[in-house]
XYZ file of C-alpha atoms in Angstrom:
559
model
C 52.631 40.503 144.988
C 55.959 39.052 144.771
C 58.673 40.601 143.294
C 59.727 38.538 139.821
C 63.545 38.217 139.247
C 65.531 39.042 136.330
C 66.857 35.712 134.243
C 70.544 35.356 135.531
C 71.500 36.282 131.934
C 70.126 39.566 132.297
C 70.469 40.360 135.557
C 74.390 39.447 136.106
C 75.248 41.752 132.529
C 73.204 44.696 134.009
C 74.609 44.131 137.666
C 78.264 44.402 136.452
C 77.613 47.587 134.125
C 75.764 49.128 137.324
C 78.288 48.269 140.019
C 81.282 49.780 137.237
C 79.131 52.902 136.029
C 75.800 53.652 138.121
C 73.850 53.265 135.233
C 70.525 52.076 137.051
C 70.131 55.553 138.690
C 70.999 57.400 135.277
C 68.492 55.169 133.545
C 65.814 55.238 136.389
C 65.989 59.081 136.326
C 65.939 59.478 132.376
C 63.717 56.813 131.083
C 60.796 58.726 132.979
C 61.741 62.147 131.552
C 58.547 63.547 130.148
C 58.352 64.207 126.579
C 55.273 67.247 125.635
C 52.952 65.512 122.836
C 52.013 67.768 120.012
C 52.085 67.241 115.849
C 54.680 69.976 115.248
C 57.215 67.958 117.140
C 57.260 65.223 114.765
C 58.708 67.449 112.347
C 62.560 67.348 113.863
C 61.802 63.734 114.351
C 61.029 62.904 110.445
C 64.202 64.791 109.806
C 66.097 62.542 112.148
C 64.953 59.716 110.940
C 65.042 60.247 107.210
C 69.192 60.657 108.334
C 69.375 57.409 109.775
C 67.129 56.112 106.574
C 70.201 57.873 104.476
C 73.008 56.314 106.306
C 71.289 52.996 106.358
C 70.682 53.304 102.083
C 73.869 55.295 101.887
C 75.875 52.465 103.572
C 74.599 50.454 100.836
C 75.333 51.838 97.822
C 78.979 52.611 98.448
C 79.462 48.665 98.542
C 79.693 48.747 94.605
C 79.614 52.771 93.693
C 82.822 53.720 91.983
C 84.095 56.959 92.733
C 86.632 57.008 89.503
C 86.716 59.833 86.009
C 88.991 57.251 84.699
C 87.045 56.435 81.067
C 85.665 53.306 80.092
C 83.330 51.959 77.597
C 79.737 50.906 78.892
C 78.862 47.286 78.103
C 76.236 46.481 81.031
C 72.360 45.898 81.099
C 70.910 49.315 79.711
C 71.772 48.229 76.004
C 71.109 51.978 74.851
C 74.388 53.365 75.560
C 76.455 50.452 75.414
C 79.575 51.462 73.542
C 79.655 54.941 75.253
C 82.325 56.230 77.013
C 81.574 57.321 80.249
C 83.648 57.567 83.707
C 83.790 54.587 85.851
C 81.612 56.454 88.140
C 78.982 56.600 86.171
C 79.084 53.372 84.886
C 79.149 51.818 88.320
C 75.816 53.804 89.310
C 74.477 52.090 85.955
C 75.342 48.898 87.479
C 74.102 49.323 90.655
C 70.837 50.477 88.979
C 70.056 47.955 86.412
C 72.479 44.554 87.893
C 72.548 44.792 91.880
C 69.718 43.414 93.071
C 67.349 46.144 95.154
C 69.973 48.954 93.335
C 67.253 50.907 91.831
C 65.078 50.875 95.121
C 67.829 51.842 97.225
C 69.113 54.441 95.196
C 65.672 56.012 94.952
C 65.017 55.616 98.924
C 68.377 57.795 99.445
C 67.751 60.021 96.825
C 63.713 60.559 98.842
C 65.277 60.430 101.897
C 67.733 63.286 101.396
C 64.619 65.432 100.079
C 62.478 64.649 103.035
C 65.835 65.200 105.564
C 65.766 68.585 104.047
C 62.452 69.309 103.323
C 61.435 68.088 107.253
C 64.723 70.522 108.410
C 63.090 73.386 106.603
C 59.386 72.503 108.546
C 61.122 72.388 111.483
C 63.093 75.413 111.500
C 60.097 77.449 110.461
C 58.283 75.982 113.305
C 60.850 77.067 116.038
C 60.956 80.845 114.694
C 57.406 81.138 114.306
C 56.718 80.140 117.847
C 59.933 81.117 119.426
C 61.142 77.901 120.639
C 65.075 79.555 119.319
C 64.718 81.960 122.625
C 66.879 81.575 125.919
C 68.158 79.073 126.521
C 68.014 77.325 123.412
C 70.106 79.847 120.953
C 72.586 77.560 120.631
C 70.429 74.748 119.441
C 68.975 77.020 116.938
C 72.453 77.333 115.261
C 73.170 73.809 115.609
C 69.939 73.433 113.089
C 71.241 76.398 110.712
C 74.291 74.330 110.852
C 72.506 71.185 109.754
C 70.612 72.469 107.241
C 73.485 74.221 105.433
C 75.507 71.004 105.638
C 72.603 69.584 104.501
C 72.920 71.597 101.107
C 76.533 71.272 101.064
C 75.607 67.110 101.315
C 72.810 67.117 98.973
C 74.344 69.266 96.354
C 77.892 66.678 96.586
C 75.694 63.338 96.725
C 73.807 64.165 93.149
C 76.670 65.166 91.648
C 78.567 62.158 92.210
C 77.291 59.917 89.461
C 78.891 62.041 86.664
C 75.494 62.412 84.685
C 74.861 65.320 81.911
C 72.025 66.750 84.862
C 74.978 66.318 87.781
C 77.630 67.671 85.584
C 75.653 70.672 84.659
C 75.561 71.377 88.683
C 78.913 71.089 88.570
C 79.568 73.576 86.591
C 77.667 75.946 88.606
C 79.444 75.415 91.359
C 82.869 75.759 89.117
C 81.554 78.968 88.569
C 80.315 80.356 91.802
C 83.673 79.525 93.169
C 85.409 81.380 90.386
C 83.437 84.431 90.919
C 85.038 85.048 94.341
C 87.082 87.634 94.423
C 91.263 86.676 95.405
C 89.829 83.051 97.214
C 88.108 81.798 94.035
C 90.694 80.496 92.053
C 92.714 78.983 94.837
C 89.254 77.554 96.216
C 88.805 75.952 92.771
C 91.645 74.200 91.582
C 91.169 73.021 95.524
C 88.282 71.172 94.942
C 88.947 70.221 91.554
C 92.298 69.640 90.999
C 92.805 71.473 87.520
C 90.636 72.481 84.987
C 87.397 71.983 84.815
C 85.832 68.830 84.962
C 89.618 67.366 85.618
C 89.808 63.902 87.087
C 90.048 64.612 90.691
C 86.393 65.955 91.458
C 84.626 62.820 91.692
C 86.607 61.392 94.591
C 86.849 64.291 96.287
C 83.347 64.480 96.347
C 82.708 61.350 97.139
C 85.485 61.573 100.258
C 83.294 64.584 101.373
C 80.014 63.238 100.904
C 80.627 59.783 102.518
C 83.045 60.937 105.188
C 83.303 64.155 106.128
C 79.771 65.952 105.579
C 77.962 62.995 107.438
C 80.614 63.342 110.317
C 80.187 66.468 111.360
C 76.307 66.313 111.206
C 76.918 63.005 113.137
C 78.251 65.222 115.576
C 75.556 67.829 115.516
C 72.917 66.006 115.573
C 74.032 64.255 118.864
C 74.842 67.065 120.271
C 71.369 69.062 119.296
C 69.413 65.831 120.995
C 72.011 66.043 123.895
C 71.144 69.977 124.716
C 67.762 69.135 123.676
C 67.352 66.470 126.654
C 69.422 68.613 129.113
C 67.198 71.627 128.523
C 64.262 70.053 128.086
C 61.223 70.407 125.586
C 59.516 73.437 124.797
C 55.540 73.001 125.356
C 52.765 74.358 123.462
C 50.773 76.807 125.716
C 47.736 74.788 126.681
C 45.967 74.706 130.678
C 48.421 73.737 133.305
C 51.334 74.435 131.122
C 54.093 76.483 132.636
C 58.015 77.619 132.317
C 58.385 75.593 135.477
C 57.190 72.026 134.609
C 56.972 69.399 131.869
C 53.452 67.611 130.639
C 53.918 64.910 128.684
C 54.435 61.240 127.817
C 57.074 59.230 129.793
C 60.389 58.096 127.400
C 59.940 54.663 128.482
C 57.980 53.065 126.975
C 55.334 55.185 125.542
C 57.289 57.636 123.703
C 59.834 54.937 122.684
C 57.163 52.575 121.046
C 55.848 55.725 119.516
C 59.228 56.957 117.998
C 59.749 53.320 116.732
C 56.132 53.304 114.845
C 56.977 56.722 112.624
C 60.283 55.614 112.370
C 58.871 52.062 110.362
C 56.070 55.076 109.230
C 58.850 56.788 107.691
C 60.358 54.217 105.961
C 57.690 52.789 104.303
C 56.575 55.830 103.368
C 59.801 56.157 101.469
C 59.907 52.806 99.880
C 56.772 53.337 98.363
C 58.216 56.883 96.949
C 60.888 55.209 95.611
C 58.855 52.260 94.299
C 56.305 54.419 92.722
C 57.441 57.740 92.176
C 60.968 57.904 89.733
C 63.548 60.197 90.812
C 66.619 61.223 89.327
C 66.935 58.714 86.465
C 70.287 58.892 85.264
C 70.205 56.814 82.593
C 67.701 59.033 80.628
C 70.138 61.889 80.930
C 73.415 60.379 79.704
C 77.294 60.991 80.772
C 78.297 64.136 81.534
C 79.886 66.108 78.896
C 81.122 69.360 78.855
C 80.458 70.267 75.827
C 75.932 69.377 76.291
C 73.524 70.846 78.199
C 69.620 70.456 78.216
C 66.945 72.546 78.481
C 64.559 72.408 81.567
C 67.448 71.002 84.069
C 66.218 71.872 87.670
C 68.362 71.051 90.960
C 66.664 69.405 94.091
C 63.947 71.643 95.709
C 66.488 73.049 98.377
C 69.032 74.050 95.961
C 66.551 76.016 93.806
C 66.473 79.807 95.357
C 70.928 79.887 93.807
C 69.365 78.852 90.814
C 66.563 81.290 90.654
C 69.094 84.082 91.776
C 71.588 83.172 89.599
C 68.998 83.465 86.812
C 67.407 86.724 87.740
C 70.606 88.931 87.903
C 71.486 91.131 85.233
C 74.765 90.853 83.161
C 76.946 92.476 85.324
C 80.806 92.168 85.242
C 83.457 95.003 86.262
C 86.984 95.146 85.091
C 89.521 95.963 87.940
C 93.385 96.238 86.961
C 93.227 93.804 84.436
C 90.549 91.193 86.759
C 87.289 90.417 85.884
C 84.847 90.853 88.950
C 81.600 88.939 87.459
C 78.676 90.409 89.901
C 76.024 88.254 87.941
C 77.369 85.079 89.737
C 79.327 86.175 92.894
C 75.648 88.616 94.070
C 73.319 85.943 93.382
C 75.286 83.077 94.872
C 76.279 84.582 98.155
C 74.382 87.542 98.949
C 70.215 86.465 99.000
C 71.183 83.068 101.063
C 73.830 84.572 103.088
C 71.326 87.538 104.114
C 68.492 84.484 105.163
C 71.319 82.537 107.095
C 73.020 85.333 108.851
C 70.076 86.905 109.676
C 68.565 83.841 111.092
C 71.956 83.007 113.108
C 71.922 86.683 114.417
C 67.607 86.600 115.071
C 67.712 85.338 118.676
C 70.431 87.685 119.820
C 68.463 90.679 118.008
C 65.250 90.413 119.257
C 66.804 89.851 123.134
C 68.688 92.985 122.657
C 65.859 94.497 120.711
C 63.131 93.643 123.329
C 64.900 93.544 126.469
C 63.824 90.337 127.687
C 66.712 88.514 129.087
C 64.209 85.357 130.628
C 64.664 81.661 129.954
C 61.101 80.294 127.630
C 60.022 77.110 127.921
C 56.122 77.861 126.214
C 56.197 78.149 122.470
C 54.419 81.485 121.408
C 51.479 81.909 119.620
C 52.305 82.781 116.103
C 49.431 85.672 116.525
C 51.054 87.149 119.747
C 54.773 88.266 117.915
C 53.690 90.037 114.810
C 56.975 90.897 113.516
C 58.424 88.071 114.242
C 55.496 85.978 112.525
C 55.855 88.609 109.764
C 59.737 88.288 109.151
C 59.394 84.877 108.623
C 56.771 84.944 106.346
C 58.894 88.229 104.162
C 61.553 85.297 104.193
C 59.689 82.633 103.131
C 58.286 84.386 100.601
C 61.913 85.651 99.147
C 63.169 81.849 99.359
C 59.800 81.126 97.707
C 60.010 83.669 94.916
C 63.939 82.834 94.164
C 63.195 78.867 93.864
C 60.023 79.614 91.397
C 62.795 81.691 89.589
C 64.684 79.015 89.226
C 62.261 77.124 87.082
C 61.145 80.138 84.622
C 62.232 78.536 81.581
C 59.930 75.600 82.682
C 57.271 78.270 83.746
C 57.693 80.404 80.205
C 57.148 76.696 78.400
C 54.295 75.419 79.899
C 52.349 78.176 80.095
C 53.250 80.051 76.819
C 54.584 83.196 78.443
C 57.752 85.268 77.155
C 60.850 84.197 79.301
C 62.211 88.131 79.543
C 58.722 89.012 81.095
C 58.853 85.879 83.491
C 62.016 87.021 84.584
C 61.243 90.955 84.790
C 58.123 89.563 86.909
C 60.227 87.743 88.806
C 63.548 90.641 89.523
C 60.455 92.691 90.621
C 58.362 90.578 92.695
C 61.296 89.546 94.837
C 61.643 92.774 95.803
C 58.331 93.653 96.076
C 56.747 90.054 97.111
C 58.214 90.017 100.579
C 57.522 93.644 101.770
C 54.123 93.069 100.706
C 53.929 89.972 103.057
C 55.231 91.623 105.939
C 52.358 94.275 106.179
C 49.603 92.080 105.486
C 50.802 89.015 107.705
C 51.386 91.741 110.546
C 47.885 92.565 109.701
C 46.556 89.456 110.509
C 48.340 88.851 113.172
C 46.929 91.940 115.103
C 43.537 91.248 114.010
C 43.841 87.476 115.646
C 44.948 89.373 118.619
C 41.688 91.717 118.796
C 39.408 88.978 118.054
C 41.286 87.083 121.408
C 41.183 90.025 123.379
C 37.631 90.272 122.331
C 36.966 86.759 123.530
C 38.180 87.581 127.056
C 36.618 90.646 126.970
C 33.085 89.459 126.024
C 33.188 85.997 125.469
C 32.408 84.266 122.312
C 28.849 83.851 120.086
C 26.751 81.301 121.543
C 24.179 81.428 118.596
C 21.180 81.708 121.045
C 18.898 85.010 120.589
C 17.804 86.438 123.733
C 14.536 89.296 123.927
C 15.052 91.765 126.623
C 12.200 93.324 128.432
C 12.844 96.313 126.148
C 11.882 94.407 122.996
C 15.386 94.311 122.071
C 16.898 91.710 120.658
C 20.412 90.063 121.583
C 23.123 87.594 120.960
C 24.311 85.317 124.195
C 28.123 85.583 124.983
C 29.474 82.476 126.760
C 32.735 82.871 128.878
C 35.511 81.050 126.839
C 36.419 77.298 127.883
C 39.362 77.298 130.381
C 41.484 75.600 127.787
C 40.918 77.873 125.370
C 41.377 80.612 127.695
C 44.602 79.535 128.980
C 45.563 79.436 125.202
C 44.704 83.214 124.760
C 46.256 84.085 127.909
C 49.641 82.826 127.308
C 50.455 86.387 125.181
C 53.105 87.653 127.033
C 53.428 91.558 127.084
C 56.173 93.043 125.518
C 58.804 94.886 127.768
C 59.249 98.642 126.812
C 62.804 99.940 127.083
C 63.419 103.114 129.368
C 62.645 106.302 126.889
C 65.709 107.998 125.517
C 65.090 111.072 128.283
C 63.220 111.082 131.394
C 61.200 113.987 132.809
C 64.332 115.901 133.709
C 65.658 115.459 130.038
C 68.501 113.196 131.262
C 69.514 110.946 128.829
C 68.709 107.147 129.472
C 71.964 104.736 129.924
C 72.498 103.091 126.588
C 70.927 105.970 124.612
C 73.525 108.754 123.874
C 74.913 106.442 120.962
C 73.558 105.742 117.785
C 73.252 102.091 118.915
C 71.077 103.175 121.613
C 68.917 105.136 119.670
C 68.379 101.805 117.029
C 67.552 99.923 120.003
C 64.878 101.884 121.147
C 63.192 102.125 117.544
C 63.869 98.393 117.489
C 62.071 98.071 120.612
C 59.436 100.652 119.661
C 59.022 99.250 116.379
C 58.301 95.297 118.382
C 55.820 96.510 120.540
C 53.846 99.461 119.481
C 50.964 97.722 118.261
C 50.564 94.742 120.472
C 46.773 94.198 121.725
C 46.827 94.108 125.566
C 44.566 90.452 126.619
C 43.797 90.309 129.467
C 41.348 88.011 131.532
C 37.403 89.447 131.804
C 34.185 88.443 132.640
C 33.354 86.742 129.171
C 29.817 87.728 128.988
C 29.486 91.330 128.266
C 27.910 92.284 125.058
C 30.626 95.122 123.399
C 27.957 97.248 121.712
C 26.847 99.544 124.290
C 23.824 96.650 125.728
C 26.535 95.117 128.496
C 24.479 96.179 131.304
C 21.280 94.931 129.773
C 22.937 91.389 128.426
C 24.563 91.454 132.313
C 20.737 91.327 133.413
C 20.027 88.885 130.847
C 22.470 85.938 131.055
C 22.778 85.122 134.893
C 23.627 81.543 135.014
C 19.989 80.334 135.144
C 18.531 82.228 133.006
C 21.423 81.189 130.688
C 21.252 77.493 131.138
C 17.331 78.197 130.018
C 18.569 80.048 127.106
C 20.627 77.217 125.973
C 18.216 74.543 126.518
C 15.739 76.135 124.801
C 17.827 77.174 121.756
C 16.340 75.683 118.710
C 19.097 73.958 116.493
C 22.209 75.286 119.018
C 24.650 72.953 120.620
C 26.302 73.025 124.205
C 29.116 74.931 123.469
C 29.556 75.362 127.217
């Protein structure tokens, strides 16, 4: 067959780039690059997306958004505050909601999009620490995306604010107060970001400076250089038959994986547009200007913002006087202490458990949830904090609708955050180790066939069939934990490391990791584990089990 020429249009532009910068032997090499093909993936991908979706809707919106306190009397469309006085920022969002054409739809599409950006982040995260992907080499990724996400909340919390509403305002003064509550910073931090007193006339375009420019910027930046690392080191792979540290099975980037990223991309976004055709979001107008004076009852922040609420709610009425200054502990402990304890111990996770466990290799196969109990179990203790703290935040809402005193929701609530997340440690560690028996059970003896066999005894037996090779390459990935040399050897020597008090946390650290992992390892899949092996042995030679299996009334080929 003979070779088919490029149109001189296309062949003379990529000629001159090629001859100037090699590119042909950078995009020959890279547009094969294999990309591993599982559901979990697409969660990093929805996030990225969702961020172009919000620069794409953003972009729009700051065409006719005003970013202005200055005061002016409504006289637009929505005839129910006209006469109102109101900042010229929220007016303009009133115009771009009720007189510029497609307002309302974009609005809500970036206002969906930044929830699903965050919400997807979240998904994401979870699903590198709960298989590991955050290991050698990647750490630095990992921070990159605790980065992101706190930018994200930074972004988020700016971006609603901005229209000056009574629900945005309220927010506001939140944050007024949070920054107050810092000790010697606070105040300067304050009048900082808002220029004066409280609201003042400089916070809205600050704000909006932040929110358009800066913020997006720097996770611009991020974001290209998380997909840059990401490429460089490669993608981690789910453990699965013929999967190893050493090679990559997946789909090609060109053209398979492309076509697929473009289809949930135009997934994504219609997705959205039905959200924000369908499902109302943030409506402004119901809500009125801000005023600092009003306040309603039942005012919740976006999901992601809702664990400061509900620890800002939960902690008791404590304020200490210090030479004449006022150190208020209600709002400075809740505001920095629960989400600085999840993000600093997630920054400081990877580096723990390498110093914890030993294990100084580079991981390219995802664990097993099942196979790293307390790591599976941290997460959950965490999740189940963050979860507690956000359902906090609503317990007004939660007192209301289900006729409940608010003091007891929020004694339930001081408690069960203490007690909610210990309690999920132990019983997800549980679960964990029981997943790892029954898998060391299937190697062991194989799995229920459903097929009753009769021994020459008279007894009466179950057939074990040896696990599939994919699912035994599944169980098999568990990867041993590494014990660190005890703190004296035979001779009573000391161990290097452990004469310090460091060394001696290590060693309970690594103790702690690895005393209860189930060893796996690979058997002969058929034995019987109840005292009949031998007699099951006899029974289920490969003949006699093929006859056992064909003859099974109502069983399938589970083979």
């Amino acid at each position: 067959m003979s070779d088919v020429q490029a149109p001189k249009a296309v062949d003379a532009p990529l000629t001159f780039l090629d001859d100037r910068l090699g590119s042909s032997t950078f995009l020959k090499r890279n547009m094969k690059k294999a990309f591993p093909d599982h559901w979990s993936f697409m969660l990093g991908e929805i996030a990225l997306f969702s961020f172009v979706i919000l620069l794409l809707t953003g972009t729009f919106l700051t065409l006719w958004f005003k970013p202005s306190m200055l005061e002016v009397v409504y006289d637009g469309s929505y005839t129910k505050l006209n006469g109102v006085k109101m900042s010229e920022a929220y007016s303009s969002t009133l115009h771009i909601t009720f007189d510029v054409r497609g307002g309302l739809l974009m609005r809500q599409i970036h206002h969906w999009a930044a929830i699903l950006f965050m919400a997807a982040i979240m998904a994401h995260m979870l699903r590198v620490f709960f298989t590991g992907a955050y290991r050698k080499p990647r750490e630095l990724n990992w921070l990159i995306g605790i980065g992101l996400f706190t930018l994200g909340m930074l972004e988020g919390l700016f971006g609603y604010s901005l229209p000056d509403d009574l629900l945005s305002g309220t927010g506001l003064r939140i944050l007024q107060g949070v920054a107050q509550s810092i000790p010697v910073v606070g105040t300067y931090l304050y009048l900082f970001l808002f220029g004066g007193e409280f609201p003042g006339e400089s916070i809205i375009p600050r704000l909006f400076t932040i929110h358009v420019l800066l913020i997006p910027g720097i996770m611009l930046a991020l974001i290209v250089a998380h997909l840059m690392i990401m490429w460089h080191q490669k993608h981690t792979q789910m453990p699965t038959k013929g999967r190893t540290n050493q090679n990559v099975v997946g789909y090609p980037f060109y053209p398979l994986y492309m076509a697929k990223q473009g289809a949930y991309f135009l997934y994504i976004f219609g997705v959205l547009a039905l959200l924000a055709t369908f499902a109302q979001i943030n409506p402004i107008w119901l809500f009125g200007p801000y005023d600092p004076s009003a306040i309603s009852a039942g005012s919740q922040p976006d999901f992601y913002m809702g664990a400061l609420e509900g620890a800002l709610r939960l902690m008791p009425n404590w304020e200490t006087n210090v030479l004449g200054h006022t150190l208020s502990w209600n709002v400075m402990i809740p505001a920095l202490v629960p989400l600085g304890i999840i993000f600093t111990g997630a920054a400081l996770f990877p580096f723990i458990e390498r110093w914890a466990t030993g294990d100084q290799r580079s991981h390219h196969i995802n664990d097993r949830p099942r196979n790293a109990p307390v790591r599976t179990a941290t997460g959950v203790a965490v999740v189940t904090f963050y979860g507690l703290l956000w359902l906090a935040g609503g317990n007004d809402v939660i007192a209301e609708r289900f006729h409940v005193s608010l003091f007891a929701t929020t004694w339930f609530f001081r408690f069960a955050v203490l007690l909610g997340p210990f309690l999920a440690f132990m019983i997800t560690k549980r679960i964990c180790l029981g997943l790892q028996r029954s898998d060391a059970a299937t190697m062991a003896h194989g799995y229920e066939s459903g097929v009753i066999k009769m021994m020459p005894s008279g007894e009466f037996i179950e057939v074990h069939l040896e696990a599939p090779e994919e699912q035994a390459a599944v169980i098999l990935s568990k990867e041993e934990g590494k014990s660190l040399p005890a703190a004296r050897d035979d001779n009573g020597i000391p161990a290097p490391g452990s004469r310090n008090p460091l060394g001696h946390l290590r060693l309970r650290l690594n103790r702690f990791w690895n005393v209860d992992s189930i060893p796996i390892e690979a058997g002969h899949g058929n034995g019987h584990g109840n005292g009949h092996g031998d007699g099951e042995h006899a029974a289920v030679e490969d003949g006699e089990r093929a006859t056992a299996i064909g003859s099974g009334s109502g069983t399938g080929d589970r083979s």
